[in-house]
Coordinates of N, CA, C and O in Angstrom, one line a residue:
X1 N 18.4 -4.5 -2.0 CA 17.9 -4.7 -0.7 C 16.9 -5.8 -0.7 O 16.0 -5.8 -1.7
X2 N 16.9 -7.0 0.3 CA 16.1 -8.1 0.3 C 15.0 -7.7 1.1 O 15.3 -7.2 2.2
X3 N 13.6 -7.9 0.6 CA 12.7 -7.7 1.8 C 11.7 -8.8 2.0 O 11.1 -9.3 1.1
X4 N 11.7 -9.0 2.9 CA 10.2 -10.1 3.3 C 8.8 -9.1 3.4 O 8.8 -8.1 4.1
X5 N 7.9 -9.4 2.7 CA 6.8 -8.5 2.9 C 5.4 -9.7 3.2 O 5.3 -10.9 3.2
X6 N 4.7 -8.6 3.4 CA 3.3 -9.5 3.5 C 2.4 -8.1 3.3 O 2.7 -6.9 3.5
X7 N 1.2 -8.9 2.6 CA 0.1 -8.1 1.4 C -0.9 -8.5 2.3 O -1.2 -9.6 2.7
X8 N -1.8 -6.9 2.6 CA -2.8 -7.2 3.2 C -4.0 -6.2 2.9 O -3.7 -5.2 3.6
X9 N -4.8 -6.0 2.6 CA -6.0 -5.1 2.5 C -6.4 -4.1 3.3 O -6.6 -4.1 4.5
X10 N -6.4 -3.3 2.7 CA -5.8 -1.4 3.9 C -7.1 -1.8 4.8 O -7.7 -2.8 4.4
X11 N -7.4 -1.2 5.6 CA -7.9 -0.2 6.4 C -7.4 0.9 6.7 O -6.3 1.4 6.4
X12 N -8.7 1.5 7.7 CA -8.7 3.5 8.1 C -7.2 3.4 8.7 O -6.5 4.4 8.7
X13 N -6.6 2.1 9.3 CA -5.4 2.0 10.2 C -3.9 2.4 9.5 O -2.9 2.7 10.1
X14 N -4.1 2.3 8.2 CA -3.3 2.2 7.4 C -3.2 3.4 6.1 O -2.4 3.3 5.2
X15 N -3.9 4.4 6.2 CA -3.9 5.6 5.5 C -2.6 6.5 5.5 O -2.2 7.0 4.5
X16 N -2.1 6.5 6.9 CA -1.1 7.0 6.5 C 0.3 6.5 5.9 O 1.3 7.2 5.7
X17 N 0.3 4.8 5.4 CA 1.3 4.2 5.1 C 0.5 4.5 3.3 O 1.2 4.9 2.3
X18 N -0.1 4.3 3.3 CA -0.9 4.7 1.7 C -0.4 5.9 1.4 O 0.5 6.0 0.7
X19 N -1.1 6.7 2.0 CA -0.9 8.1 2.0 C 0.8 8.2 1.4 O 1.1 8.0 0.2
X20 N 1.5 8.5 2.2 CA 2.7 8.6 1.7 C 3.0 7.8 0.1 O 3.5 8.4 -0.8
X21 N 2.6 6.6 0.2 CA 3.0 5.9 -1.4 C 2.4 6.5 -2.4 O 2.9 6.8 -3.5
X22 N 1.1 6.9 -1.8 CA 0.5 7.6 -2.5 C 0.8 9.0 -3.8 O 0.6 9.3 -4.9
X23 N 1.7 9.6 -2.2 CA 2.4 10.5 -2.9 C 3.8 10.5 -3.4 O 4.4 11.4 -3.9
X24 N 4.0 9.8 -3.2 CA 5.2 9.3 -4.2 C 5.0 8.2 -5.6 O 5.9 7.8 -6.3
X25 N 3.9 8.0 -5.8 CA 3.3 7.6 -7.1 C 2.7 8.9 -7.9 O 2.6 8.8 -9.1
X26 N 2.3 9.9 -7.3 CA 2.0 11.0 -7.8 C 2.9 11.9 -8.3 O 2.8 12.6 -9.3
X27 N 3.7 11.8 -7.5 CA 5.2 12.2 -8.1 C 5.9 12.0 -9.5 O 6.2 12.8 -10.4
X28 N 5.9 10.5 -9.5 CA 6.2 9.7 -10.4 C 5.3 9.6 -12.1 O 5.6 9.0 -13.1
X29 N 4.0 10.7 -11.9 CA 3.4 10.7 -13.1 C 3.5 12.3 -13.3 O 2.8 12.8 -14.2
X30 N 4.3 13.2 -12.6 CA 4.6 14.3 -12.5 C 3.7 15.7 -12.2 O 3.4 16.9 -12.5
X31 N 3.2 14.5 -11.0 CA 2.1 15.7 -10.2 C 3.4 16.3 -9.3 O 4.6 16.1 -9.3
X32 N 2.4 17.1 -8.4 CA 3.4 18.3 -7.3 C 3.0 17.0 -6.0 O 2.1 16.2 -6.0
X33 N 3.8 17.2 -5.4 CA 3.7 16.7 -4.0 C 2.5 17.1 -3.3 O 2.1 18.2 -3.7
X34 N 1.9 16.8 -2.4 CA 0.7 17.0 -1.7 C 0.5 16.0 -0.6 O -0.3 15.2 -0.9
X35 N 1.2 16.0 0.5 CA 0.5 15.0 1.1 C -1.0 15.1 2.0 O -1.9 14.4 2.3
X36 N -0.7 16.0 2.1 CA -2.2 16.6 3.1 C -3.4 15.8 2.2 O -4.0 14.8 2.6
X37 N -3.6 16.4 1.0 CA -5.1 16.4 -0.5 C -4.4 14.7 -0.4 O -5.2 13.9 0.2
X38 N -3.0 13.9 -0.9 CA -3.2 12.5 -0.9 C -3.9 11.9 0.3 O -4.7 11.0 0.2
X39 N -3.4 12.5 1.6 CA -4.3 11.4 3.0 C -5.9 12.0 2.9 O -6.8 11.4 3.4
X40 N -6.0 12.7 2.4 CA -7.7 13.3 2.6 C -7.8 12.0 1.3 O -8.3 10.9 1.6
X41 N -7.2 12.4 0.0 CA -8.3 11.8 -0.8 C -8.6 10.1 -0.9 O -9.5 9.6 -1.6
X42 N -6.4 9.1 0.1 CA -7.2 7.9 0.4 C -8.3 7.7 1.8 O -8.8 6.6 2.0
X43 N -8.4 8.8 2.6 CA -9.3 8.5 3.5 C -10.5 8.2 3.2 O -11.3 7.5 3.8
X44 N -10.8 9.1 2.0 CA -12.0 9.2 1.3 C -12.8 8.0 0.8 O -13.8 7.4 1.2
X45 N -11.6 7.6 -0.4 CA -12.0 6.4 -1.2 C -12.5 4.9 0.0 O -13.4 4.1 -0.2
X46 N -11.5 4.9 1.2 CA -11.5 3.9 2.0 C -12.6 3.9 3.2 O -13.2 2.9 3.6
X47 N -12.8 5.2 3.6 CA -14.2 5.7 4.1 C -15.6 5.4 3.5 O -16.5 4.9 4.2
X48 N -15.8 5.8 2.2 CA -17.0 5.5 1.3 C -17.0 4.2 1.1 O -18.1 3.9 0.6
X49 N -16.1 3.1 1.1 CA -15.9 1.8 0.1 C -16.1 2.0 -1.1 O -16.7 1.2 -1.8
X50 N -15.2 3.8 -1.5 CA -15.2 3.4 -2.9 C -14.1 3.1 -4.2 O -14.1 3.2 -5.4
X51 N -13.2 2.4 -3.0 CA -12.0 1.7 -3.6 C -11.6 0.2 -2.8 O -12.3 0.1 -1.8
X52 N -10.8 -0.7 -3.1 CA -10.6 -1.4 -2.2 C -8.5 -1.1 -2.8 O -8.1 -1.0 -3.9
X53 N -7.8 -1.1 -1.4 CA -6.5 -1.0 -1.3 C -5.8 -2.5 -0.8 O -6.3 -3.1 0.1
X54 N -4.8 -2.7 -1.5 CA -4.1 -3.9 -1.3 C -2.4 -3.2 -0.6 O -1.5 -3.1 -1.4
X55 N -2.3 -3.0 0.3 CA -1.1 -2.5 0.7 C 0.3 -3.4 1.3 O 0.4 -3.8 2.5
X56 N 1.1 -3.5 0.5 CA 2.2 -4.5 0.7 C 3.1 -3.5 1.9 O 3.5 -2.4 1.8
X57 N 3.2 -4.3 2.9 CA 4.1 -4.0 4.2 C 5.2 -4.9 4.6 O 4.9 -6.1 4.7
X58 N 6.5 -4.5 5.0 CA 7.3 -4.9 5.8 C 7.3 -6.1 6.7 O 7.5 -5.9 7.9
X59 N 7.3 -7.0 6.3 CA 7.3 -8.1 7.7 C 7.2 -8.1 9.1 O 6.2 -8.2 9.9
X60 N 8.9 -7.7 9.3 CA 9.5 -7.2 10.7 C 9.2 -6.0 11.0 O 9.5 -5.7 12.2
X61 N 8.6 -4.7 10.0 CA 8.3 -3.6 10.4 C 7.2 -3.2 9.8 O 7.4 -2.4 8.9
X62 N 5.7 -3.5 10.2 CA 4.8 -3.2 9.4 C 4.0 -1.9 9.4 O 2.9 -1.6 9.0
X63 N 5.2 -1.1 10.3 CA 5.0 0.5 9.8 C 5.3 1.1 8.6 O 4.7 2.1 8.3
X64 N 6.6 0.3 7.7 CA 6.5 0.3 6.6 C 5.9 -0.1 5.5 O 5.9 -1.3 5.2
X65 N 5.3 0.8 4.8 CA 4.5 0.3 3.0 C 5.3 0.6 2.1 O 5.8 1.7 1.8
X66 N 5.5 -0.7 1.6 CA 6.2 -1.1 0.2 C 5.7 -0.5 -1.1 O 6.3 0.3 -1.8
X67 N 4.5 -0.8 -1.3 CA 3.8 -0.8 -2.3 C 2.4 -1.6 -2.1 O 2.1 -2.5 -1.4
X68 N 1.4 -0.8 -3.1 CA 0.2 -0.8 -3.0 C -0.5 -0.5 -4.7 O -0.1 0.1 -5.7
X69 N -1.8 -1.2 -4.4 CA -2.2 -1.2 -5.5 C -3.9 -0.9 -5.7 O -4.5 -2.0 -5.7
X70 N -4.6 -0.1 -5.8 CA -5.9 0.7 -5.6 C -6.6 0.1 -7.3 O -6.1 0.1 -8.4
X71 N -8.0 -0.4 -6.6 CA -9.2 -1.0 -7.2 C -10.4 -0.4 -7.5 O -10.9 0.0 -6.5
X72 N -10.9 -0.3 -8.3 CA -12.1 0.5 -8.5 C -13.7 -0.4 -9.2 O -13.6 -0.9 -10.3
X73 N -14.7 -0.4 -8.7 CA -15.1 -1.2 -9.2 C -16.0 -0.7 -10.4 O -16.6 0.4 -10.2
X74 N -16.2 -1.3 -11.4 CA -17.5 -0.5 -12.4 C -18.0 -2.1 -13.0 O -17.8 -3.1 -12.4
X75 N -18.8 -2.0 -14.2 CA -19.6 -2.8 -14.5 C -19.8 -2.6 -15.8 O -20.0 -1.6 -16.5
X76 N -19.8 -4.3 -16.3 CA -19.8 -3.7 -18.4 C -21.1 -4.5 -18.7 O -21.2 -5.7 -18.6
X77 N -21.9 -3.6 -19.1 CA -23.3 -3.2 -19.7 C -23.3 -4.4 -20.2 O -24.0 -5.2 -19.6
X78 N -22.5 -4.9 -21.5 CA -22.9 -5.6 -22.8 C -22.8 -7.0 -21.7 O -23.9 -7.6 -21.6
X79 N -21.6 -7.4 -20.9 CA -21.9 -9.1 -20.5 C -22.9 -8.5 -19.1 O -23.7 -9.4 -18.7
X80 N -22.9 -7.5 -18.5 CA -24.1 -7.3 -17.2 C -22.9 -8.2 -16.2 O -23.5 -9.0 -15.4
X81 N -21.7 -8.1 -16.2 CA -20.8 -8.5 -14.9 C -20.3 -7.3 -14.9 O -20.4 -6.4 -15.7
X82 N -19.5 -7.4 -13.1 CA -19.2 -7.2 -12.5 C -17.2 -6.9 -12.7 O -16.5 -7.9 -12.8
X83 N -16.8 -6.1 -12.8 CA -15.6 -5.8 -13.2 C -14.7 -5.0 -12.0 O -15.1 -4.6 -10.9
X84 N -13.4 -4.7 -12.4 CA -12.4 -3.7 -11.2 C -11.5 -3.0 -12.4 O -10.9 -3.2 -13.5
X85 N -11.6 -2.4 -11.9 CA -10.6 -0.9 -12.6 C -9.4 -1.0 -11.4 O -9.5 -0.9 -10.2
X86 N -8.0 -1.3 -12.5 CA -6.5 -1.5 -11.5 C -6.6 -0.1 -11.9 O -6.4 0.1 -13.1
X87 N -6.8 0.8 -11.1 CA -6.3 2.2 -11.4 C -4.8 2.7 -11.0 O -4.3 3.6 -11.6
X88 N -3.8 2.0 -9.6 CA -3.0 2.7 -9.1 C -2.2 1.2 -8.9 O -2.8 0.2 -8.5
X89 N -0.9 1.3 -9.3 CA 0.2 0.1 -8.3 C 1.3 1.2 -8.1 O 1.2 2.3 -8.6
X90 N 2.1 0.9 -7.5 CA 3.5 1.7 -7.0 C 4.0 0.7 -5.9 O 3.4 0.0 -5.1
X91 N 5.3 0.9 -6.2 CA 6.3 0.2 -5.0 C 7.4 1.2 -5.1 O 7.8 1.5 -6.2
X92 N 7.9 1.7 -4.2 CA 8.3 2.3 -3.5 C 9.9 1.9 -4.0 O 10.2 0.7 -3.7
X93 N 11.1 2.8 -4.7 CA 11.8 2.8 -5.3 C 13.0 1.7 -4.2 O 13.3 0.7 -4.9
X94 N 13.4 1.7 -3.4 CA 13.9 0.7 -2.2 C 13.1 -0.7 -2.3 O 13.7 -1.5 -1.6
X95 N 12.0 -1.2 -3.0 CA 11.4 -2.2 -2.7 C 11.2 -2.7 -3.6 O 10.7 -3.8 -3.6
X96 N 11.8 -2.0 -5.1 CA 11.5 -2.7 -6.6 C 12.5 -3.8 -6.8 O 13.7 -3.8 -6.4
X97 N 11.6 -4.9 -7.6 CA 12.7 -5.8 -7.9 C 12.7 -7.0 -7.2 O 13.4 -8.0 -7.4
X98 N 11.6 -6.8 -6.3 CA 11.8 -7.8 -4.8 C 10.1 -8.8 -5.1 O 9.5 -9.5 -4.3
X99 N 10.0 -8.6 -5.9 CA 8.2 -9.4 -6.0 C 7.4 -8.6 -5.6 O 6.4 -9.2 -5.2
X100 N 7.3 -7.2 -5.6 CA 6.3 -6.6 -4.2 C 4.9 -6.5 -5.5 O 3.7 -7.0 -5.5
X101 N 5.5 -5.9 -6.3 CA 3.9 -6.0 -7.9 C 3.3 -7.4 -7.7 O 2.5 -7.9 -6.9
X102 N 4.0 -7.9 -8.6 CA 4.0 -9.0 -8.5 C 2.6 -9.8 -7.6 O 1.5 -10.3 -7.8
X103 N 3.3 -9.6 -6.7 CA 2.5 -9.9 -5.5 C 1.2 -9.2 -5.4 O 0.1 -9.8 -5.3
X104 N 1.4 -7.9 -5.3 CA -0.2 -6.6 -5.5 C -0.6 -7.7 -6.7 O -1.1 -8.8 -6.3
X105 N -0.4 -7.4 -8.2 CA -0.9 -7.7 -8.7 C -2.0 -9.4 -8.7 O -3.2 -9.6 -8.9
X106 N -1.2 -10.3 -8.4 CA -1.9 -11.3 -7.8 C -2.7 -11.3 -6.9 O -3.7 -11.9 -7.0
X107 N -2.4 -10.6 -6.0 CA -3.3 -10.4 -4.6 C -4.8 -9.9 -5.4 O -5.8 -10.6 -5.2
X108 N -4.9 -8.8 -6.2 CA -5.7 -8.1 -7.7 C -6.4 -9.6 -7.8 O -7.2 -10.1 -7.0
X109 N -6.1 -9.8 -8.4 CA -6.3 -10.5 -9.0 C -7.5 -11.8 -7.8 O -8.7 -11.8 -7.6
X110 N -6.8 -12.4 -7.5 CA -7.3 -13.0 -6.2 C -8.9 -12.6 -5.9 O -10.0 -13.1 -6.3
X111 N -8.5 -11.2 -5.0 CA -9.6 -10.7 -4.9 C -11.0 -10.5 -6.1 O -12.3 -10.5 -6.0
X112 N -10.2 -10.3 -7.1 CA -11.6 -10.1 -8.3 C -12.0 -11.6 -8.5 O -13.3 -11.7 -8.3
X113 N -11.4 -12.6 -8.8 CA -12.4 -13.8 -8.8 C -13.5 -14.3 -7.4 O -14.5 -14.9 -7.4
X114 N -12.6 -13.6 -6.5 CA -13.7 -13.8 -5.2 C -14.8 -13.2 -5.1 O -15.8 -13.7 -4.6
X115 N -14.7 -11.9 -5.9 CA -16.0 -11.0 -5.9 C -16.8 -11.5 -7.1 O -18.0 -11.1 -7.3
X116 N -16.3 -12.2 -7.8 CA -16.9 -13.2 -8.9 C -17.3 -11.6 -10.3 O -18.2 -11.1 -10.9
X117 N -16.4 -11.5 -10.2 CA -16.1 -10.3 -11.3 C -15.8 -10.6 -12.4 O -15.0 -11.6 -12.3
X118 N -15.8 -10.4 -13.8 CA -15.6 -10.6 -15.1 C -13.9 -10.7 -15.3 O -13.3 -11.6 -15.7
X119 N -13.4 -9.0 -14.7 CA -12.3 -9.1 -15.3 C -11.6 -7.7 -14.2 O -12.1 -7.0 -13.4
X120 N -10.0 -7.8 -14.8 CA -9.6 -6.5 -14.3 C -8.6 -6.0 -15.6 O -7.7 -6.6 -16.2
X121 N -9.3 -4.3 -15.9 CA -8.8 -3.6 -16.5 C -7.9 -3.0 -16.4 O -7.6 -3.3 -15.2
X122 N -6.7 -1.9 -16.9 CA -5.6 -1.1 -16.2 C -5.3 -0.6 -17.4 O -5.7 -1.0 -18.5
X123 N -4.7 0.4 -17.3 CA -4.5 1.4 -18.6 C -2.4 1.5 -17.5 O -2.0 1.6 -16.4
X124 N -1.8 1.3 -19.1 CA -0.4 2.3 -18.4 C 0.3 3.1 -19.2 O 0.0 3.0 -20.3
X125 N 1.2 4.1 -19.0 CA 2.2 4.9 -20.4 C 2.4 4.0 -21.0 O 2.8 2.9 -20.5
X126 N 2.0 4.3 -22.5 CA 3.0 3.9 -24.0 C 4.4 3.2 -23.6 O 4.8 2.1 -23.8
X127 N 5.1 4.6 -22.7 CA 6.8 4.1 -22.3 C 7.0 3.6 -21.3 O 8.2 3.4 -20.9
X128 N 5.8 3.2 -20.3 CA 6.2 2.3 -19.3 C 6.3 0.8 -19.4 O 5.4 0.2 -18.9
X129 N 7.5 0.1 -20.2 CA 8.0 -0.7 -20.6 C 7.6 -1.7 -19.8 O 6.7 -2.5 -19.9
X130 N 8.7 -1.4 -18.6 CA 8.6 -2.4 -17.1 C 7.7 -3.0 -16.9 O 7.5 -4.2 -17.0
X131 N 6.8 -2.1 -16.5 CA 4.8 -1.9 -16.0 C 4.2 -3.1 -17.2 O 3.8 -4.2 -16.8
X132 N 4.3 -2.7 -18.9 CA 3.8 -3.8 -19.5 C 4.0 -5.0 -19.3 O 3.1 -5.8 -19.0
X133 N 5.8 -5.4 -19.3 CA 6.5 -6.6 -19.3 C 5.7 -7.4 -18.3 O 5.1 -8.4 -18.4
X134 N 5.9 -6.6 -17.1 CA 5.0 -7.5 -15.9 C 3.7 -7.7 -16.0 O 3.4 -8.8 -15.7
X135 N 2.9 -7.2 -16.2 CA 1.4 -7.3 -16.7 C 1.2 -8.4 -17.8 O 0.2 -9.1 -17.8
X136 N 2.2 -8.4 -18.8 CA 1.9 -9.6 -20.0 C 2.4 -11.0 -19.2 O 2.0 -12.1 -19.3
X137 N 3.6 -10.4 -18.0 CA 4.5 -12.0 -17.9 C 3.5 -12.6 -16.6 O 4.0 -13.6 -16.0
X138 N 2.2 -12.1 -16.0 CA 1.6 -12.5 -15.3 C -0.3 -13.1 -16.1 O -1.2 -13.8 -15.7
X139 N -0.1 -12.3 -17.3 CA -1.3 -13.1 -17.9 C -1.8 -11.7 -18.9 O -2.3 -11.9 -20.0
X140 N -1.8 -10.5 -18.4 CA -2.9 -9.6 -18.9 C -2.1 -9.2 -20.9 O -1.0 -9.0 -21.5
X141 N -3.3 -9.4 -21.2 CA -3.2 -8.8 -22.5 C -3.8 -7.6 -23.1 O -4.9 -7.1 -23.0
X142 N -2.5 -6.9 -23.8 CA -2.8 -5.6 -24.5 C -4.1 -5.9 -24.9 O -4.4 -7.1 -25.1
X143 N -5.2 -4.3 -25.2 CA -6.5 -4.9 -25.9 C -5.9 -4.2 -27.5 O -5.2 -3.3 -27.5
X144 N -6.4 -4.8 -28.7 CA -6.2 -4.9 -29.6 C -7.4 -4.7 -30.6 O -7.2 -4.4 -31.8
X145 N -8.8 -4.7 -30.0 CA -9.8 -4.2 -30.2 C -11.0 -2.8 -29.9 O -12.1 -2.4 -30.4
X146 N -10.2 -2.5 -29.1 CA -11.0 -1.1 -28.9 C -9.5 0.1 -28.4 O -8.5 -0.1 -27.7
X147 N -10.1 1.3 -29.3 CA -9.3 2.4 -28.2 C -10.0 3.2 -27.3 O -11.3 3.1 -27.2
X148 N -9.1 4.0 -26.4 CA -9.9 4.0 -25.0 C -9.7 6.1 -25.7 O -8.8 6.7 -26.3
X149 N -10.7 6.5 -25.3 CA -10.6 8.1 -25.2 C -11.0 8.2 -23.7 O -11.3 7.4 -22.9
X150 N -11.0 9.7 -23.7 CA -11.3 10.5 -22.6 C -11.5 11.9 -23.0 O -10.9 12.5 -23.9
X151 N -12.5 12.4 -22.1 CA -12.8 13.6 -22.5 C -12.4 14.7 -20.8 O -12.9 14.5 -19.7
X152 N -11.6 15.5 -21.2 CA -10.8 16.8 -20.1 C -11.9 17.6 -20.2 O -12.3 18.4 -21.1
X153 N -12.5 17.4 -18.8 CA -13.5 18.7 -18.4 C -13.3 19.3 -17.5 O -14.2 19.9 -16.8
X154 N -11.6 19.0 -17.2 CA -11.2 20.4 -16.4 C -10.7 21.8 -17.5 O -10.4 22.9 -17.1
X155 N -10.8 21.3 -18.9 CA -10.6 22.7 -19.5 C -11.5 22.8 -20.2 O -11.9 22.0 -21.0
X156 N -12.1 24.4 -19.9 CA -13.5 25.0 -21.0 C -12.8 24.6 -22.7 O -11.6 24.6 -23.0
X157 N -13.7 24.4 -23.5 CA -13.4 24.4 -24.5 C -14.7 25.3 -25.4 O -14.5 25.5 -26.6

């Protein structure tokens, strides 16, 4: 399928075209469906400004969302800049193949040198092949110097 899109920066107007991607990226990491907790929780992030959303839409129908890509901002101590956490991309299985990442991703990108930011981080699966290839064939490099942990404190231990 050919699509013409255009990439634009969510607003509250646009939650429910999120929303839905939303939950179909959630899907895709083998969460349960939820859309109700997905529209609460981008209402949230987009309400507080404590994300910023890049939401790829349809041209000729910009009730449709292609794909989207969610920002987080944090900050590294040692250089004292200003950084973004790519936490979320997804395009929408009808729309892959067509530039829509691609595009998020740049748009990412765009935005972080405007905010005059250091850098943008992203973590992906080991086996998400695809996801790397495009990430290396647009500039980002594996880090090779640090491993990342995490500590689960939704289980008592």
């Amino acid at each position: 399928m050919n699509h013409t899109f255009v990439i634009k920066r969510a607003t509250m107007d646009d939650i429910d075209s999120i929303a839905l991607l939303f939950d179909k990226y959630r899907l895709f990491y083998k969460q349960q469906s939820n859309l109700e907790q997905a529209t609460f929780f981008i209402e949230n992030r987009l309400r507080n400004n404590e994300s910023v959303i890049f939401l790829a839409k349809e041209r000729d129908n910009p009730s449709i969302g292609l794909g989207f890509t969610q920002l987080y901002p944090s900050f590294s101590s040692v250089s004292m800049q200003k950084l973004w956490i790519l936490n979320d991309l997804y395009v929408d299985e009808k729309a892959r193949k067509c530039g829509v990442a691609k595009q998020l991703l740049k748009q990412a990108a765009h935005f972080t040198r405007q905010s005059e930011a250091k850098s943008i981080i992203l973590e992906t699966a080991m086996d998400n092949i695809p996801a790397q290839l495009l990430y290396e064939s647009i500039g980002y490099e594996k880090d090779k110097d640090v491993y990342h942990y995490y500590l689960d404190l939704t289980n008592p231990s």
